[in-house]
Amino acid sequence: MLTERQLLILRAIIDDYIQTAQPVGSRTLSKRDDLSFSSATIRNDMADLEDMGLIEKPHTSAGRIPSEIGYRYYVDHLVETKIIDERETYRLGERLRASAQESEVLIRQAADLLSDLTNYTTVALGPNSQMNRLARIDLMPLDERRGVVLIVTDQGHVEHRTVVFDSPMAPDLVEQTIRFLNDRLKGTPLGQLKFRIGEEVAKLRLAHQEQFEFMMQLIQSTIEVQHPASLYLGGKKNIFNQPEFQTLDTLRPFLEWIDEQERLTDWLESLPNREIYVSIGSENGIVALQNCSVITSDYTLDGKTFGTIAMIGPTRMDYRHGVQMMGQIIEALRRTKLEE
Amino acid sequence: MLTERQLLILRAIIDDYIQTAQPVGSRTLSKRDDLSFSSATIRNDMADLEDMGLIEKPHTSAGRIPSEIGYRYYVDHLVETKIIDERETYRLGERLRASAQESEVLIRQAADLLSDLTNYTTVALGPNSQMNRLARIDLMPLDERRGVVLIVTDQGHVEHRTVVFDSPMAPDLVEQTIRFLNDRLKGTPLGQLKFRIGEEVAKLRLAHQEQFEFMMQLIQSTIEVQHPASLYLGGKKNIFNQPEFQTLDTLRPFLEWIDEQERLTDWLESLPNREIYVSIGSENGIVALQNCSVITSDYTLDGKTFGTIAMIGPTRMDYRHGVQMMGQIIEALRRTKLEE
DNA sequence: TATTAGCACTCATATTTACTGAGTGCTAAT
DNA sequence: ATTAGCACTCAGTAAATATGAGTGCTAATA
């Protein structure tokens, strides 16, 4: 168990290191107003903290830096749980609402805002369209054999794909088929669309041979639509300002990783479903993010569960501020009404 | 005017430098099989080439490197104009066609392919949707007051936007308005859509007050749609492998610049309209690309003018290979039929 | 007259060496 | 239990030196 003084020292080391990115020495600490002990005393405590694995030294004659365990302790015990500053939340909400009605734009804005507030990189994952329900499916003819399949969801999300048919489309056949599909499939979650279309087609198979053929083609194209969840990156440039990313060796893996949209999406979707979660250094299990910490949170928009937002910074990130800002943003989003 | 030998030397210097990224010295050159002169002779010619501004030395005791003027001379006089390798073009075409029917996917594929072939970064700009003509406009209701405005162009491009109306939408009013707009506006280039809608609305103003109000709202949302041309980046990682981008000072401006989608689009659209154009170093006028050269070309797909594709590498890029590959790709695209 | 050999000179880069100073750990005094 | 004192460690910096690739010029050569 840590003594009162050791706690103070640990906190001071981490706070200091977060600010300066430099190892913190005993003399520096003893000069602080809130630590009125001699450097020797502090050194003794530091040795204890090191034995406990909470801090470590880069080399013999350097000061101490927090270890991952140290950060973990700091986050779990020394960072106040989120305090919503009503006025600030309101102001953030205003800035968000000023931008747009459209949920996707709103999410982007939120990511940018969070990144501006913290100077870290943010990633926001929009609603997984697999959960969206079909509002309408349509086929707009472009010419005799080409058309655009449109899939609009109840959330206003639109997927589209150009299809080319083997033979010219008969207008009334198209209309008939589309009406049929709309009648049967309205409200189907996109994730089940492929399966449900299959069912409907099967029913139809014997009855209307011609329509069947046509629909088969339609389906084949439609089901290939990948329904990617919308992903948005905010403040990617911020990484350039972090002292720990001033060398190519550290910068490159990060940039390469963050540019891989698909992997990023999978990662965000795989995160545990919680309000605010802090993952420190190697905890996140991603090699490219070894030296990063991530603050993630699911968020709701207009009351409905929506997506995930993440904030990525160096392990030496300002957890206190980060957690706070994350809290404000998701609270502001929660209170945002889409229609007004 | 350059002597035969000076030409040979200039070419050798550039070829060598392109490969090694190291200043080329007279002794290195005199060892080459195609240069059977003594290093002293070569030194004399090098001095002349330097007087002419074609090469320069980084410092007194280093070899020579090509100047921008040197590269320009090299590209204009020493690189063969594109030779289409029929078999290779065919193979590239196959690889492209294998991927998809959809033009946007095809363009992405082309950018990736070009980047794979050259190990440089590529940017592909899809068709400017402002040129696309309206195939159909539609409003799909989501609930009483929200709907999705869909704009489909003759090229299969889709724009969409969620709109929220002040008052509930009357189904027949919606239908009537949409039919009206479709009747009047079909075939209108997207760039003129805003203006044309204005015209139609003016006509309607006095006749149908209610419909007018509704349409005004519809318009307001629609015209805000930004019709961004589709932009695709290929092989961004490649930059990490270029020796001239191993320091943050050079890397950072490049990465920051290339991540700015909007600026990138404007830039590509502002390029002179030609088949294949090489812009060397500062010629392109972009600070972040001071040390880069760019090979750009407009391309056609299925015979129709389509967009622009660019290849960005260090000034010391392999122009010969780059120009060649660019030629192959746009030729392959030109021969690609969208429907088959 | 064009080419080449020879040589002094330049200058980036690498290596060595010495120095500085922030920081530690331990011991003995308070 | 705390603190003063001191020997020791070691990254970082700076100066000193060496290395070698490359140049420009001059004089000899074909």
XYZ file of C-alpha atoms (C1' of nucleotides) in Angstrom:
740
model
C 0.000 0.000 0.000
C 1.167 3.468 -0.786
C 1.756 6.087 1.894
C 0.200 9.505 1.569
C 3.527 10.971 0.536
C 4.220 8.310 -2.035
C 0.871 9.008 -3.603
C 1.707 12.678 -3.769
C 5.053 11.935 -5.325
C 3.636 9.507 -7.863
C 1.036 12.018 -8.879
C 3.635 14.772 -9.127
C 5.924 12.644 -11.270
C 3.157 11.748 -13.687
C 1.755 15.260 -13.852
C 5.189 16.655 -14.462
C 6.132 14.076 -17.029
C 2.861 14.549 -18.896
C 3.684 18.202 -19.222
C 7.364 18.127 -20.023
C 7.964 14.692 -21.555
C 11.218 14.709 -19.574
C 12.207 12.254 -16.851
C 11.520 13.814 -13.470
C 14.283 13.990 -10.860
C 14.080 14.146 -7.096
C 15.437 17.658 -6.886
C 12.874 19.005 -9.333
C 10.158 17.430 -7.254
C 11.428 18.764 -3.945
C 11.252 22.277 -5.383
C 7.506 21.960 -5.911
C 5.283 23.819 -3.473
C 3.202 20.764 -2.711
C 6.234 18.635 -1.842
C 8.116 20.152 1.053
C 10.458 17.249 1.607
C 14.120 17.047 0.860
C 15.267 15.474 -2.342
C 16.752 12.610 -0.364
C 13.440 11.754 1.199
C 11.805 11.856 -2.147
C 14.550 9.674 -3.559
C 13.772 7.051 -0.967
C 10.119 7.066 -1.842
C 10.949 6.994 -5.507
C 13.009 3.888 -4.959
C 9.995 2.299 -3.274
C 7.689 3.342 -6.100
C 10.139 1.828 -8.538
C 10.198 -1.434 -6.567
C 6.439 -1.503 -6.877
C 6.755 -1.091 -10.630
C 4.925 2.214 -10.763
C 7.813 4.220 -12.154
C 11.044 3.406 -13.907
C 14.202 5.089 -15.115
C 15.306 5.241 -18.728
C 18.894 4.926 -17.539
C 20.909 5.134 -14.345
C 21.447 8.836 -14.166
C 18.082 10.006 -15.393
C 14.999 10.961 -13.478
C 11.978 8.676 -13.297
C 9.175 8.220 -15.772
C 5.852 6.533 -15.117
C 5.547 2.905 -16.126
C 2.398 1.579 -17.745
C 1.399 0.249 -14.355
C 1.987 3.706 -12.969
C -0.290 5.284 -15.537
C -2.878 2.643 -14.841
C -2.785 3.435 -11.147
C -2.945 7.131 -11.933
C -5.972 6.726 -14.182
C -7.774 4.374 -11.823
C -7.069 6.199 -8.575
C -5.882 9.703 -9.183
C -8.063 10.987 -12.012
C -11.455 12.182 -10.900
C -14.298 10.488 -12.640
C -15.826 12.727 -15.212
C -17.361 15.911 -14.021
C -19.735 17.439 -16.476
C -19.310 21.154 -16.699
C -22.826 22.131 -17.677
C -21.907 25.385 -19.295
C -19.075 23.879 -21.259
C -21.220 20.991 -22.420
C -23.817 23.429 -23.548
C -21.291 25.442 -25.504
C -19.919 22.352 -27.175
C -23.446 21.310 -28.031
C -24.032 24.666 -29.648
C -20.927 24.354 -31.752
C -22.003 20.918 -32.878
C -25.576 21.837 -33.674
C -24.445 24.877 -35.568
C -22.770 22.646 -38.085
C -25.467 20.395 -39.433
C -28.505 18.271 -39.099
C -27.020 15.296 -40.807
C -25.759 12.753 -38.353
C -22.621 11.953 -40.310
C -21.587 15.569 -40.491
C -22.304 15.897 -36.815
C -20.031 13.000 -35.984
C -17.240 14.465 -38.047
C -17.663 17.725 -36.295
C -17.542 16.005 -32.946
C -14.318 14.254 -33.849
C -12.748 17.480 -35.041
C -13.910 19.301 -31.972
C -12.538 16.701 -29.608
C -9.276 16.762 -31.450
C -9.118 20.548 -31.247
C -9.817 20.475 -27.537
C -7.158 17.941 -26.731
C -4.610 18.159 -29.537
C -4.745 14.435 -29.977
C -5.902 12.411 -32.934
C -9.478 11.222 -32.860
C -11.344 8.522 -34.700
C -15.099 8.433 -34.860
C -17.086 5.500 -36.067
C -20.569 6.289 -37.244
C -23.506 3.995 -36.829
C -22.950 0.535 -38.117
C -25.264 0.526 -41.069
C -25.890 -3.168 -40.560
C -28.131 -2.095 -37.720
C -30.004 0.403 -39.856
C -33.322 -0.717 -41.222
C -34.316 -0.540 -44.814
C -36.495 2.476 -45.485
C -36.572 1.983 -49.190
C -34.861 0.204 -52.003
C -35.010 1.558 -55.508
C -33.586 1.036 -58.945
C -33.063 4.093 -61.072
C -32.466 3.287 -64.721
C -29.569 5.088 -66.363
C -29.962 3.598 -69.764
C -31.329 0.379 -71.254
C -29.161 -1.982 -69.332
C -27.607 0.043 -66.542
C -29.197 1.293 -63.385
C -28.366 2.470 -59.904
C -29.565 0.433 -56.969
C -30.309 2.676 -54.027
C -30.752 1.540 -50.498
C -31.943 4.142 -48.035
C -32.120 3.347 -44.339
C -34.333 4.723 -41.634
C -31.403 6.736 -40.351
C -30.984 8.502 -43.655
C -27.972 6.473 -44.631
C -27.649 5.791 -48.350
C -25.877 2.955 -50.102
C -25.709 2.723 -53.840
C -24.257 0.644 -56.566
C -24.367 0.636 -60.332
C -25.604 -2.581 -61.909
C -25.424 -3.759 -65.473
C -28.021 -6.248 -66.679
C -27.558 -8.879 -69.330
C -30.646 -7.771 -71.166
C -32.590 -4.507 -71.360
C -34.831 -3.813 -68.408
C -38.537 -3.738 -68.991
C -39.800 -0.640 -67.144
C -42.923 -2.245 -65.772
C -41.014 -5.301 -64.661
C -38.597 -3.084 -62.802
C -41.356 -1.142 -61.177
C -43.212 -4.295 -60.211
C -40.106 -5.881 -58.709
C -39.113 -2.825 -56.774
C -42.577 -2.430 -55.355
C -42.552 -6.060 -54.392
C -39.224 -5.754 -52.619
C -40.228 -2.602 -50.821
C -43.467 -4.131 -49.638
C -41.758 -7.174 -48.269
C -38.500 -5.828 -46.973
C -39.245 -2.462 -45.431
C -37.836 -2.386 -41.908
C -35.355 -5.182 -42.471
C -32.012 -4.541 -40.788
C -29.356 -4.193 -43.465
C -27.399 -7.006 -41.952
C -30.230 -9.387 -42.718
C -31.059 -7.958 -46.102
C -29.149 -10.514 -48.077
C -30.834 -13.385 -46.299
C -34.306 -11.885 -46.481
C -34.054 -11.170 -50.171
C -33.086 -14.781 -50.655
C -36.232 -15.859 -48.874
C -38.491 -13.653 -50.918
C -36.916 -14.739 -54.129
C -37.392 -18.365 -53.267
C -41.098 -17.786 -52.782
C -41.269 -16.116 -56.107
C -39.202 -18.609 -57.955
C -41.901 -20.873 -59.291
C -44.563 -18.268 -59.791
C -42.802 -15.732 -61.976
C -39.856 -17.046 -63.853
C -38.989 -13.859 -65.691
C -39.121 -11.654 -62.662
C -37.032 -14.185 -60.852
C -34.160 -13.922 -63.270
C -34.164 -10.199 -63.079
C -34.251 -10.156 -59.371
C -31.434 -12.596 -59.064
C -29.205 -10.151 -60.845
C -30.410 -7.334 -58.721
C -29.647 -9.262 -55.610
C -26.234 -10.338 -56.679
C -25.220 -6.750 -57.078
C -26.948 -5.528 -53.996
C -25.578 -8.005 -51.570
C -22.082 -7.091 -52.599
C -22.609 -3.652 -51.175
C -20.314 -3.630 -48.222
C -22.167 -1.353 -45.866
C -19.009 0.083 -44.380
C -19.622 1.992 -41.224
C -18.672 5.601 -41.753
C -15.313 6.401 -40.305
C -13.852 9.765 -39.634
C -10.415 10.866 -38.588
C -9.830 14.142 -36.819
C -6.609 15.992 -36.177
C -4.255 13.541 -37.731
C -1.658 16.280 -37.917
C -1.554 16.556 -34.152
C 0.696 13.582 -33.922
C 3.482 15.628 -35.482
C 3.560 17.838 -32.438
C 4.072 15.037 -29.952
C 7.703 14.839 -28.875
C 7.588 11.038 -28.805
C 6.747 10.971 -32.494
C 9.619 13.050 -33.768
C 11.447 10.100 -35.252
C 10.426 8.029 -38.228
C 10.700 4.822 -36.247
C 7.813 5.804 -34.035
C 5.904 7.965 -36.481
C 5.765 5.600 -39.404
C 3.985 2.654 -37.755
C 1.434 5.028 -36.325
C 0.691 6.773 -39.592
C 0.585 3.548 -41.531
C -1.752 2.025 -39.018
C -4.114 4.933 -38.832
C -4.417 5.190 -42.595
C -5.709 1.648 -42.863
C -9.398 2.411 -42.735
C -10.666 -1.111 -42.703
C -8.442 -2.261 -39.893
C -9.349 0.824 -37.949
C -13.043 0.120 -38.324
C -12.653 -3.464 -37.215
C -10.656 -2.335 -34.239
C -13.206 0.230 -33.138
C -16.010 -2.260 -33.530
C -14.122 -4.828 -31.487
C -13.729 -2.534 -28.509
C -15.599 -3.408 -25.347
C -18.888 -1.646 -25.128
C -18.603 0.977 -22.453
C -18.967 4.591 -21.677
C -15.424 5.759 -21.252
C -12.551 3.368 -21.309
C -8.866 4.104 -21.108
C -6.385 1.708 -22.608
C -2.767 2.362 -21.763
C 0.240 1.536 -23.888
C 0.581 -2.120 -24.723
C -2.772 -2.838 -23.115
C -4.469 -2.203 -26.420
C -2.517 -5.038 -27.992
C -1.711 -3.184 -31.181
C 1.951 -3.069 -32.078
C 1.674 0.256 -33.866
C 0.067 1.718 -30.767
C 2.598 0.373 -28.288
C 3.491 3.853 -27.187
C -0.005 5.219 -27.371
C -2.914 5.335 -25.040
C -6.458 5.372 -26.209
C -9.552 6.787 -24.637
C -12.616 5.255 -26.196
C -16.274 5.629 -25.627
C -19.482 4.575 -27.213
C -21.771 7.498 -27.794
C -25.401 8.089 -28.367
C -26.935 10.687 -30.562
C -30.409 11.950 -29.889
C -30.764 9.192 -27.325
C -30.052 6.336 -29.695
C -26.926 4.227 -29.467
C -24.830 5.280 -32.309
C -21.156 4.521 -32.581
C -17.745 4.719 -31.039
C -15.318 7.558 -30.701
C -11.679 7.218 -29.788
C -8.882 9.548 -28.879
C -5.326 8.474 -29.493
C -2.301 10.091 -27.939
C 1.083 9.113 -26.613
C 1.163 6.998 -23.464
C 2.209 10.217 -21.819
C -1.131 11.754 -22.631
C -3.080 14.106 -20.435
C -5.528 11.525 -19.150
C -7.328 13.910 -16.870
C -8.074 16.411 -19.571
C -8.674 13.741 -22.167
C -11.221 11.848 -20.112
C -12.923 15.093 -19.209
C -13.216 16.309 -22.776
C -14.394 12.926 -23.952
C -17.076 13.054 -21.312
C -18.187 16.506 -22.366
C -18.379 15.574 -26.012
C -20.403 12.415 -25.613
C -22.686 14.242 -23.210
C -23.134 17.019 -25.762
C -23.883 14.438 -28.441
C -26.332 12.646 -26.201
C -28.266 15.843 -25.740
C -28.290 16.704 -29.400
C -31.646 16.292 -31.028
C -31.469 15.493 -34.707
C -34.719 17.206 -35.644
C -35.720 20.447 -34.167
C 24.539 23.273 -77.478
C 25.638 20.074 -75.876
C 28.253 17.799 -77.384
C 27.556 14.131 -77.828
C 29.755 13.303 -74.874
C 28.161 15.881 -72.619
C 24.777 14.421 -73.423
C 26.032 10.992 -72.491
C 27.460 12.303 -69.258
C 24.338 14.217 -68.337
C 22.206 11.179 -68.960
C 24.592 8.988 -66.972
C 24.589 11.386 -64.034
C 20.817 11.549 -63.909
C 20.325 7.830 -64.386
C 22.835 7.125 -61.682
C 21.444 9.661 -59.290
C 17.902 8.427 -59.817
C 19.038 5.007 -58.772
C 21.327 5.767 -55.889
C 20.167 9.130 -54.565
C 23.854 9.927 -54.075
C 25.827 12.692 -55.801
C 27.713 11.238 -58.750
C 31.454 11.800 -59.082
C 33.666 11.853 -62.120
C 35.538 8.715 -61.180
C 32.341 6.715 -60.744
C 31.247 7.827 -64.181
C 34.538 7.008 -65.897
C 34.225 3.438 -64.630
C 30.976 2.952 -66.542
C 31.193 0.852 -69.695
C 29.468 3.462 -71.801
C 31.866 6.198 -70.752
C 35.422 5.308 -71.735
C 36.954 8.658 -70.938
C 39.230 9.566 -68.099
C 37.792 11.103 -65.024
C 39.588 14.352 -65.864
C 37.843 14.615 -69.189
C 34.561 13.950 -67.562
C 35.343 16.539 -64.944
C 35.833 19.128 -67.644
C 32.516 18.306 -69.228
C 30.857 18.290 -65.842
C 32.160 21.785 -65.229
C 30.598 22.837 -68.536
C 27.299 21.162 -67.669
C 27.355 22.978 -64.379
C 27.984 26.300 -66.139
C 24.911 25.580 -68.218
C 22.925 25.010 -65.058
C 22.092 21.409 -65.825
C 23.829 19.951 -62.819
C 25.028 21.287 -59.497
C 26.990 20.207 -56.483
C 25.610 20.059 -52.962
C 29.021 21.193 -51.687
C 32.567 21.588 -52.909
C 33.842 18.120 -52.436
C 30.749 16.201 -53.470
C 29.788 14.750 -56.811
C 27.147 16.366 -58.966
C 23.407 16.081 -58.810
C 20.953 17.088 -61.512
C 19.394 20.528 -61.195
C 15.754 21.097 -61.979
C 16.821 22.414 -65.352
C 18.798 19.236 -65.812
C 15.808 17.085 -65.077
C 13.728 19.204 -67.433
C 16.259 18.666 -70.205
C 16.360 14.968 -69.413
C 12.590 14.625 -69.538
C 12.224 16.703 -72.681
C 15.108 15.274 -74.671
C 16.324 12.041 -73.183
C 13.157 10.176 -72.220
C 11.478 8.412 -75.094
C 7.906 9.429 -75.642
C 5.583 6.782 -74.397
C 5.768 3.456 -76.092
C 2.725 1.343 -75.522
C 3.601 -2.226 -74.819
C 0.492 -3.897 -76.160
C 0.794 -7.020 -74.082
C 1.456 -5.125 -70.911
C -1.444 -2.761 -71.534
C -3.685 -5.731 -72.104
C -2.583 -7.334 -68.870
C -3.143 -4.149 -66.924
C -6.567 -3.842 -68.523
C -7.392 -7.348 -67.386
C -6.380 -6.576 -63.841
C -8.537 -3.489 -63.842
C -11.583 -5.112 -65.376
C -11.328 -7.996 -62.972
C -12.034 -5.617 -60.134
C -15.363 -4.026 -60.932
C -17.885 -2.493 -63.186
C -18.352 0.608 -61.163
C -16.314 3.480 -62.467
C -15.291 4.725 -59.040
C -13.954 1.359 -58.013
C -12.158 1.126 -61.304
C -10.430 4.435 -60.738
C -9.330 3.405 -57.287
C -7.949 0.239 -58.703
C -6.093 2.162 -61.363
C -4.530 4.447 -58.781
C -3.460 1.500 -56.657
C -2.098 -0.309 -59.647
C -0.076 2.647 -60.829
C 1.279 3.091 -57.364
C 2.238 -0.569 -57.155
C 3.996 -0.388 -60.491
C 6.046 2.650 -59.648
C 6.281 2.749 -55.876
C 5.190 6.344 -55.862
C 2.101 7.909 -54.408
C -0.791 8.390 -56.768
C -3.875 10.560 -56.662
C -6.847 9.913 -58.866
C -9.647 12.351 -59.356
C -12.893 10.848 -60.551
C -15.264 12.577 -62.846
C -16.204 16.033 -61.761
C -19.804 15.519 -60.874
C -20.542 19.088 -61.897
C -20.314 17.814 -65.445
C -22.641 14.905 -64.787
C -26.209 15.382 -65.858
C -29.162 14.817 -63.661
C -30.731 11.446 -64.298
C -33.169 11.689 -61.484
C -33.902 13.560 -58.339
C -35.974 11.994 -55.618
C -37.086 12.542 -52.076
C -37.493 9.484 -49.908
C -39.436 10.150 -46.739
C -37.947 8.773 -43.555
C -40.636 9.965 -41.220
C -43.142 12.801 -41.090
C -40.697 15.604 -41.382
C -37.426 14.049 -42.482
C -36.473 12.752 -45.857
C -33.449 11.938 -47.979
C -32.896 13.919 -51.126
C -31.259 11.751 -53.764
C -29.586 13.021 -56.869
C -28.547 10.404 -59.385
C -26.535 11.374 -62.433
C -26.321 9.800 -65.852
C -22.936 8.388 -64.905
C -24.361 6.528 -61.948
C -23.015 8.982 -59.424
C -25.184 9.477 -56.355
C -25.393 12.463 -54.052
C -27.624 12.492 -51.043
C -28.571 14.624 -48.144
C -30.989 14.392 -45.275
C -33.462 17.257 -45.000
C -35.747 18.216 -42.172
C -38.869 20.189 -43.006
C -40.619 22.678 -40.783
C -43.916 20.973 -41.223
C -44.979 17.428 -42.071
C -44.739 16.558 -45.727
C -47.931 15.811 -47.585
C -47.243 12.663 -49.623
C -49.026 13.819 -52.737
C -47.362 17.205 -52.591
C -44.002 15.520 -52.411
C -44.782 13.263 -55.287
C -46.106 16.103 -57.358
C -43.077 18.270 -56.705
C -40.619 15.535 -57.429
C -42.338 14.668 -60.666
C -42.318 18.316 -61.607
C -38.609 18.657 -60.900
C -37.760 15.491 -62.767
C -39.752 16.531 -65.789
C -38.095 19.893 -65.971
C -34.579 19.182 -64.876
C -33.623 15.851 -66.354
C -30.357 16.211 -68.216
C -29.277 19.347 -66.420
C -25.560 19.381 -65.597
C -25.153 19.310 -61.840
C -23.176 22.509 -61.977
C -26.214 24.343 -63.249
C -28.720 22.586 -61.046
C -28.901 25.305 -58.450
C -29.559 27.979 -61.047
C -32.072 25.912 -62.999
C -34.048 25.026 -59.908
C -34.217 28.700 -59.135
C -35.695 29.352 -62.548
C -38.319 26.680 -62.231
C -39.303 27.804 -58.799
C -39.740 31.368 -60.000
C -42.196 30.178 -62.620
C -44.098 28.291 -60.015
C -44.113 31.023 -57.460
C -47.357 32.673 -58.208
C -49.287 29.639 -59.351
C -48.835 27.319 -56.391
C -47.940 29.014 -53.186
C -47.870 25.915 -51.033
C -45.729 23.913 -53.352
C -43.446 26.868 -53.608
C -42.734 26.956 -49.916
C -41.994 23.304 -49.847
C -39.718 23.467 -52.785
C -37.818 26.382 -51.391
C -36.818 24.257 -48.473
C -35.925 21.386 -50.692
C -33.738 23.610 -52.771
C -31.997 25.143 -49.872
C -30.844 21.742 -48.763
C -30.041 20.488 -52.196
C -27.883 23.332 -53.311
C -25.752 22.913 -50.282
C -24.679 19.533 -51.520
C -21.096 20.061 -52.437
C -20.737 17.622 -55.285
C -17.180 16.772 -54.385
C -15.386 14.988 -57.143
C -14.356 11.580 -55.906
C -10.753 11.533 -54.881
C -8.594 8.543 -54.278
C -5.117 8.194 -52.892
C -2.962 5.210 -53.684
C 0.262 4.053 -52.097
C 0.620 6.805 -49.573
C 2.999 4.612 -47.615
C 5.465 4.611 -50.478
C 6.741 7.986 -49.470
C 8.295 6.407 -46.384
C 10.675 4.463 -48.573
C 12.073 7.467 -50.386
C 15.464 8.454 -48.990
C 14.690 12.160 -49.384
C 11.758 11.794 -47.021
C 13.546 10.247 -44.104
C 13.459 13.379 -42.027
C 10.435 15.007 -40.471
C 11.252 18.343 -42.085
C 10.618 16.963 -45.534
C 8.072 14.317 -44.639
C 5.714 16.410 -42.610
C 4.801 19.057 -45.206
C 4.209 16.344 -47.752
C 1.945 14.284 -45.519
C 0.058 17.289 -44.290
C -0.474 18.493 -47.805
C -1.591 15.202 -49.211
C -4.103 14.650 -46.430
C -5.920 17.841 -47.271
C -8.508 16.407 -49.600
C -10.113 19.607 -50.653
C -6.906 21.350 -51.546
C -5.805 18.274 -53.416
C -8.984 18.240 -55.473
C -8.663 21.900 -56.355
C -5.091 21.368 -57.364
C -5.868 18.432 -59.621
C -8.712 20.314 -61.230
C -6.502 23.311 -61.851
C -3.923 21.332 -63.783
C -3.565 22.037 -67.489
C -5.615 19.678 -69.557
C -3.247 17.338 -71.306
C -2.379 13.783 -71.882
C 0.811 13.334 -69.936
C 2.521 16.207 -68.260
C 5.596 16.222 -66.094
C 6.078 18.945 -63.560
C 9.489 19.064 -61.933
C 10.310 20.321 -58.465
C 9.331 23.911 -57.871
C 7.639 24.078 -61.266
C 4.421 22.905 -59.674
C 4.396 25.956 -57.440
C 3.411 24.109 -54.306
C 5.668 24.648 -51.333
C 4.988 21.251 -49.860
C 5.952 19.678 -53.168
C 9.152 21.637 -53.656
C 11.184 18.483 -53.715
C 8.670 16.460 -55.628
C 7.925 15.925 -59.240
C 4.514 15.112 -60.518
C 3.405 13.230 -63.564
C -0.197 14.037 -64.354
C -2.540 13.016 -67.043
C -6.182 13.334 -67.862
C -7.719 10.001 -68.616
C -10.738 8.707 -70.386
C -12.791 5.723 -69.424
C -14.773 3.902 -72.009
C -13.984 6.693 -74.428
C -15.424 9.484 -72.314
C -13.300 12.140 -70.712
C -13.275 11.327 -67.110
C -10.775 12.750 -64.691
C -7.186 13.293 -63.774
C -4.596 10.989 -62.340
C -1.325 12.082 -60.823
C 1.811 10.400 -59.640
C 3.933 12.097 -57.038
C 7.512 11.198 -56.258
C 10.721 12.901 -55.264
C 12.311 15.196 -57.850
C 14.749 12.345 -58.260
C 12.006 10.132 -59.580
C 12.327 7.583 -62.324
C 10.755 9.718 -65.028
C 11.277 7.178 -67.763
C 9.493 4.415 -65.934
C 6.915 6.762 -64.475
C 5.889 8.238 -67.788
C 5.775 4.812 -69.312
C 3.560 3.330 -66.626
C 1.299 6.343 -66.668
C 0.912 5.881 -70.389
C 0.069 2.225 -70.006
C -2.513 2.862 -67.357
C -4.411 5.591 -69.134
C -4.317 3.524 -72.290
C -5.720 0.561 -70.384
C -8.420 2.780 -68.927
C -9.236 4.211 -72.318
C -9.828 0.730 -73.656
C -11.970 -0.337 -70.745
C -15.613 -0.661 -71.591
C -17.896 -0.056 -68.665
C -20.659 -2.374 -69.800
C -19.925 -5.653 -71.406
C 43.827 20.826 -80.145
C 41.672 17.465 -77.348
C 42.700 14.328 -73.741
C 44.787 12.679 -69.624
C 47.869 12.260 -65.490
C 49.124 14.372 -61.369
C 48.576 17.000 -57.359
C 47.044 20.336 -53.959
C 42.939 21.608 -51.855
C 38.043 21.293 -49.908
C 34.702 19.736 -46.989
C 31.068 16.403 -45.244
C 31.254 12.577 -42.276
C 32.984 9.490 -38.819
C 35.748 8.654 -34.627
C 37.873 9.808 -30.590
C 38.329 12.229 -26.470
C 37.248 15.004 -22.780
C 33.875 17.544 -20.206
C 29.523 18.741 -18.114
C 25.706 18.202 -15.230
C 21.502 16.067 -13.844
C 20.455 12.395 -11.167
C 21.045 8.322 -8.162
C 22.141 5.362 -3.946
C 24.198 4.957 0.247
C 25.824 6.393 4.806
C 26.057 9.011 8.686
C 24.226 12.827 11.263
C 20.075 15.046 13.057
C 11.861 9.090 10.269
C 14.188 12.648 7.829
C 17.957 14.998 5.792
C 22.754 16.443 4.499
C 26.692 14.958 2.181
C 29.371 12.580 -1.078
C 30.993 9.264 -4.481
C 29.466 7.406 -8.642
C 26.919 6.845 -13.218
C 25.981 8.020 -17.692
C 23.533 10.652 -21.637
C 24.619 14.524 -24.161
C 27.635 17.967 -26.058
C 31.523 19.925 -27.899
C 36.093 20.159 -29.514
C 39.903 17.680 -31.907
C 41.277 14.632 -35.323
C 41.218 11.570 -39.103
C 39.249 9.862 -43.490
C 38.217 9.932 -48.144
C 35.477 11.130 -52.029
C 35.576 14.619 -55.061
C 37.055 18.895 -57.342
C 39.899 22.386 -60.195
C 43.960 23.465 -62.250
C 48.330 22.728 -64.669
C 51.447 20.514 -67.358
C 52.483 16.561 -70.177
C 50.898 13.717 -73.981
C 48.830 12.003 -78.421
